[in-house]
Amino acid sequence: GNSVTQMEGPVTLSEEAFLTINCTYTATGYPSLFWYVQYPGEGLQLLLKATKADDKGSNKGFEATYRKETTSFHLEKGSVQVSDSAVYFCALSGALNTGNQFYFGTGTSLTVIP
Amino acid sequence: NAGVTQTPKFRVLKTGQSMTLLCAQDMNHEYMYWYRQDPGMGLRLIHYSVGEGTTAKGEVPDGYNVSRLKKQNFLLGLESAAPSQTSVYFCASSSQRGLAGRNEQFFGPGTRLTVL
């Protein structure tokens, strides 16, 4: 079946540290991949996406590259800020015969300390 | 343009009570979804709709019913609430334009429900 696995948290980093949150997926067909961010008390917001292999999504200093050979979509940021503290979800959509249904990972909580 | 809104934001129910959660979107999206979010389990799809008058079951539909009488609204009902339904509920919507699976879902702010 279709699924997303992301690294478990919580992750705690100092400000300006490098961030990597691992995400791997299992899917049939050619899905699109997404990273969503959830700030405390809010709904999920799209952070970035990639719709085909080797595409790189980027936004607000975050990047992720769609790697079909390793079925991965790891999220990276070179220098995190306190304001990046949130829960990050990896997701896929568009797997074979599933239309627009999304499959979410369990989320990774990030805390950035000054 | 309010995006996706949810009513209410918080609710406490006693076991056996019923309630309806309302989701509204003003983006003219065809698809709408209801999820529940529980610690350590991410988001799980309860029900979804691909258009006005249509609904379908998701991963965890038991104990819930839905209706989509108007394109902009998607209602989630709990007929007889149970403590296992204590959760945060999110509504989302997406467009059907273009290739399937490429459009992002837009989320509401959530409803925190506690069932005692």
Tab-separated table of C-alpha atoms in Angstrom:
chain	number	residue	atom	x	y	z
A	1	GLY	CA	0.000	0.000	0.000
A	2	ASN	CA	0.849	3.670	0.024
A	3	SER	CA	2.562	5.120	3.082
A	4	VAL	CA	4.969	7.726	4.378
A	5	THR	CA	7.567	7.173	7.070
A	6	GLN	CA	9.352	10.074	8.696
A	7	MET	CA	11.882	10.277	11.452
A	8	GLU	CA	10.493	10.339	14.915
A	9	GLY	CA	10.990	13.331	17.103
A	10	PRO	CA	11.101	15.363	19.007
A	11	VAL	CA	14.064	17.162	17.516
A	12	THR	CA	15.720	19.950	19.487
A	13	LEU	CA	18.271	22.210	17.833
A	14	SER	CA	20.079	25.390	18.688
A	15	GLU	CA	19.424	28.445	16.586
A	16	GLU	CA	21.464	28.511	13.354
A	17	ALA	CA	21.972	24.740	13.383
A	18	PHE	CA	21.465	22.596	10.295
A	19	LEU	CA	18.206	20.697	10.066
A	20	THR	CA	17.431	17.412	8.362
A	21	ILE	CA	14.138	15.575	8.770
A	22	ASN	CA	14.098	12.267	6.942
A	23	CYS	CA	11.096	11.110	4.946
A	24	THR	CA	10.716	7.968	2.864
A	25	TYR	CA	7.668	6.769	1.021
A	26	THR	CA	6.061	3.708	-0.488
A	27	ALA	CA	3.708	4.257	-3.382
A	28	THR	CA	2.577	2.861	-6.667
A	29	GLY	CA	2.701	5.067	-9.718
A	30	TYR	CA	4.211	8.547	-9.713
A	31	PRO	CA	3.061	10.463	-6.660
A	32	SER	CA	3.660	14.081	-5.754
A	33	LEU	CA	5.438	14.741	-2.470
A	34	PHE	CA	4.748	17.472	0.055
A	35	TRP	CA	6.003	18.926	3.295
A	36	TYR	CA	3.476	20.601	5.539
A	37	VAL	CA	4.165	22.606	8.701
A	38	GLN	CA	1.880	22.955	11.706
A	39	TYR	CA	2.515	25.787	14.150
A	40	PRO	CA	1.106	25.438	17.668
A	41	GLY	CA	-2.664	25.714	17.742
A	42	GLU	CA	-3.010	26.004	13.979
A	43	GLY	CA	-3.869	23.867	10.991
A	44	LEU	CA	-1.366	22.487	8.513
A	45	GLN	CA	0.161	24.789	5.923
A	46	LEU	CA	1.957	23.752	2.777
A	47	LEU	CA	5.685	24.355	3.104
A	48	LEU	CA	6.889	22.964	-0.225
A	49	LYS	CA	6.160	20.315	-2.792
A	50	ALA	CA	7.672	18.387	-5.705
A	51	THR	CA	5.641	16.702	-8.405
A	52	LYS	CA	8.186	14.526	-10.197
A	53	ALA	CA	11.500	12.790	-9.689
A	54	ASP	CA	14.547	15.029	-9.206
A	55	ASP	CA	12.375	18.098	-8.610
A	56	LYS	CA	13.476	20.289	-5.716
A	57	GLY	CA	10.858	22.101	-3.688
A	58	SER	CA	11.938	25.136	-1.705
A	59	ASN	CA	10.376	27.789	0.500
A	60	LYS	CA	11.478	30.000	3.409
A	61	GLY	CA	14.977	28.484	3.342
A	62	PHE	CA	13.684	24.898	3.464
A	63	GLU	CA	14.460	22.473	0.651
A	64	ALA	CA	13.599	18.909	-0.273
A	65	THR	CA	14.494	16.889	-3.365
A	66	TYR	CA	12.286	14.133	-4.783
A	67	ARG	CA	14.574	11.086	-5.008
A	68	LYS	CA	12.843	8.237	-6.771
A	69	GLU	CA	15.832	5.894	-6.568
A	70	THR	CA	15.821	6.053	-2.762
A	71	THR	CA	12.083	6.833	-2.424
A	72	SER	CA	12.945	9.779	-0.218
A	73	PHE	CA	12.017	13.435	0.257
A	74	HIS	CA	14.180	14.674	3.117
A	75	LEU	CA	13.584	18.177	4.443
A	76	GLU	CA	16.630	20.394	5.030
A	77	LYS	CA	17.370	23.896	6.210
A	78	GLY	CA	20.809	25.356	6.572
A	79	SER	CA	20.192	27.606	9.569
A	80	VAL	CA	17.096	27.208	11.703
A	81	GLN	CA	15.435	29.975	13.674
A	82	VAL	CA	13.326	29.927	16.811
A	83	SER	CA	10.328	30.735	14.618
A	84	ASP	CA	10.794	27.386	12.809
A	85	SER	CA	9.640	25.526	15.912
A	86	ALA	CA	6.657	23.510	14.717
A	87	VAL	CA	5.551	20.031	13.694
A	88	TYR	CA	6.532	18.984	10.167
A	89	PHE	CA	4.575	16.441	8.129
A	90	CYS	CA	5.698	14.659	5.017
A	91	ALA	CA	2.922	13.554	2.674
A	92	LEU	CA	2.278	12.040	-0.725
A	93	SER	CA	-0.618	12.281	-3.141
A	94	GLY	CA	-1.464	11.014	-6.579
A	95	ALA	CA	-0.446	7.396	-6.111
A	96	LEU	CA	-1.914	5.032	-8.668
A	97	ASN	CA	-5.732	4.831	-8.509
A	98	THR	CA	-5.967	7.041	-5.432
A	99	GLY	CA	-6.774	10.369	-7.073
A	100	ASN	CA	-6.181	13.288	-4.733
A	101	GLN	CA	-6.024	11.240	-1.548
A	102	PHE	CA	-3.166	12.260	0.725
A	103	TYR	CA	-1.057	9.964	2.877
A	104	PHE	CA	0.638	11.690	5.793
A	105	GLY	CA	3.563	10.719	7.962
A	106	THR	CA	3.176	10.865	11.726
A	107	GLY	CA	4.876	14.243	12.030
A	108	THR	CA	8.196	15.391	13.499
A	109	SER	CA	8.209	17.984	16.236
A	110	LEU	CA	11.016	20.533	16.019
A	111	THR	CA	12.016	22.867	18.821
A	112	VAL	CA	14.665	25.492	18.181
A	113	ILE	CA	16.257	27.040	21.246
A	114	PRO	CA	18.007	30.421	21.265
B	1	ASN	CA	-10.917	35.267	1.265
B	2	ALA	CA	-11.130	33.283	4.516
B	3	GLY	CA	-9.918	29.965	3.080
B	4	VAL	CA	-11.125	27.033	5.169
B	5	THR	CA	-12.989	27.753	8.376
B	6	GLN	CA	-14.214	25.352	11.047
B	7	THR	CA	-16.894	25.709	13.679
B	8	PRO	CA	-16.619	25.322	16.641
B	9	LYS	CA	-13.010	25.668	17.742
B	10	PHE	CA	-13.478	23.745	20.983
B	11	ARG	CA	-16.162	21.444	22.331
B	12	VAL	CA	-16.625	19.179	25.320
B	13	LEU	CA	-19.202	16.408	25.068
B	14	LYS	CA	-20.439	13.711	27.379
B	15	THR	CA	-20.461	10.118	26.193
B	16	GLY	CA	-23.519	9.466	24.073
B	17	GLN	CA	-24.142	13.076	23.065
B	18	SER	CA	-24.236	14.088	19.439
B	19	MET	CA	-22.770	17.037	17.603
B	20	THR	CA	-21.976	18.364	14.151
B	21	LEU	CA	-18.755	20.006	13.072
B	22	LEU	CA	-19.045	22.487	10.241
B	23	CYS	CA	-16.408	23.126	7.613
B	24	ALA	CA	-16.723	25.899	5.054
B	25	GLN	CA	-14.428	26.891	2.200
B	26	ASP	CA	-14.625	29.886	-0.110
B	27	MET	CA	-12.138	28.738	-2.755
B	28	ASN	CA	-14.700	26.885	-4.893
B	29	HIS	CA	-12.855	23.618	-4.328
B	30	GLU	CA	-14.407	20.386	-5.441
B	31	TYR	CA	-12.740	18.105	-2.919
B	32	MET	CA	-13.174	18.275	0.835
B	33	TYR	CA	-11.825	16.055	3.599
B	34	TRP	CA	-12.182	15.379	7.305
B	35	TYR	CA	-9.174	14.181	9.300
B	36	ARG	CA	-8.520	13.452	12.910
B	37	GLN	CA	-5.158	14.072	14.513
B	38	ASP	CA	-4.022	12.043	17.489
B	39	PRO	CA	-0.622	12.064	19.225
B	40	GLY	CA	1.875	9.802	17.489
B	41	MET	CA	-0.532	8.883	14.710
B	42	GLY	CA	-0.398	11.820	12.372
B	43	LEU	CA	-3.517	12.617	10.374
B	44	ARG	CA	-6.034	9.925	9.569
B	45	LEU	CA	-8.709	10.413	6.950
B	46	ILE	CA	-12.261	9.968	8.232
B	47	HIS	CA	-14.410	10.787	5.192
B	48	TYR	CA	-14.025	12.778	2.047
B	49	SER	CA	-16.087	14.233	-0.779
B	50	VAL	CA	-15.228	14.721	-4.434
B	51	GLY	CA	-18.167	16.991	-5.108
B	52	GLU	CA	-21.510	18.307	-3.951
B	53	GLY	CA	-23.813	15.473	-2.952
B	54	THR	CA	-21.074	12.836	-2.821
B	55	THR	CA	-19.191	11.361	0.133
B	56	ALA	CA	-16.861	8.433	0.650
B	57	LYS	CA	-15.246	6.600	3.542
B	58	GLY	CA	-11.655	7.118	4.494
B	59	GLU	CA	-9.370	5.175	6.775
B	60	VAL	CA	-11.329	5.574	10.054
B	61	PRO	CA	-15.016	6.223	9.236
B	62	ASP	CA	-16.718	4.286	12.041
B	63	GLY	CA	-18.772	6.419	14.403
B	64	TYR	CA	-18.928	9.377	12.012
B	65	ASN	CA	-21.266	10.527	9.280
B	66	VAL	CA	-20.851	13.328	6.769
B	67	SER	CA	-22.893	15.368	4.357
B	68	ARG	CA	-22.048	17.690	1.485
B	69	LEU	CA	-25.291	19.380	0.540
B	70	LYS	CA	-23.557	22.519	-0.701
B	71	LYS	CA	-20.247	22.684	-2.503
B	72	GLN	CA	-18.743	25.045	0.032
B	73	ASN	CA	-19.762	23.106	3.163
B	74	PHE	CA	-18.793	19.712	4.544
B	75	LEU	CA	-20.380	18.570	7.792
B	76	LEU	CA	-19.034	15.911	10.126
B	77	GLY	CA	-21.468	14.334	12.569
B	78	LEU	CA	-20.979	12.261	15.664
B	79	GLU	CA	-24.261	10.545	16.495
B	80	SER	CA	-23.218	9.058	19.836
B	81	ALA	CA	-19.878	10.372	21.019
B	82	ALA	CA	-17.366	8.063	22.684
B	83	PRO	CA	-14.165	8.902	24.616
B	84	SER	CA	-12.169	7.312	21.758
B	85	GLN	CA	-13.345	10.200	19.582
B	86	THR	CA	-11.467	12.720	21.687
B	87	SER	CA	-9.178	14.278	19.119
B	88	VAL	CA	-8.388	17.325	17.056
B	89	TYR	CA	-10.425	17.381	13.848
B	90	PHE	CA	-9.202	19.091	10.714
B	91	CYS	CA	-11.076	19.874	7.573
B	92	ALA	CA	-9.266	20.382	4.288
B	93	SER	CA	-10.143	21.190	0.701
B	94	SER	CA	-8.419	20.982	-2.655
B	95	SER	CA	-9.012	21.801	-6.284
B	96	GLN	CA	-9.456	19.149	-8.947
B	97	ARG	CA	-7.763	21.206	-11.655
B	98	GLY	CA	-4.847	19.639	-13.464
B	99	LEU	CA	-3.361	16.238	-12.834
B	100	ALA	CA	-4.651	14.253	-9.895
B	101	GLY	CA	-2.509	14.380	-6.802
B	102	ARG	CA	-0.618	17.557	-7.673
B	103	ASN	CA	-2.831	20.019	-5.864
B	104	GLU	CA	-2.187	20.931	-2.271
B	105	GLN	CA	-4.794	20.551	0.398
B	106	PHE	CA	-5.758	23.670	2.332
B	107	PHE	CA	-6.478	23.095	6.004
B	108	GLY	CA	-8.772	24.726	8.509
B	109	PRO	CA	-7.591	25.688	12.007
B	110	GLY	CA	-9.038	22.585	13.654
B	111	THR	CA	-11.657	21.691	16.243
B	112	ARG	CA	-10.495	20.300	19.568
B	113	LEU	CA	-13.085	17.831	20.815
B	114	THR	CA	-13.074	16.194	24.216
B	115	VAL	CA	-15.518	13.414	25.051
B	116	LEU	CA	-15.889	12.682	28.745
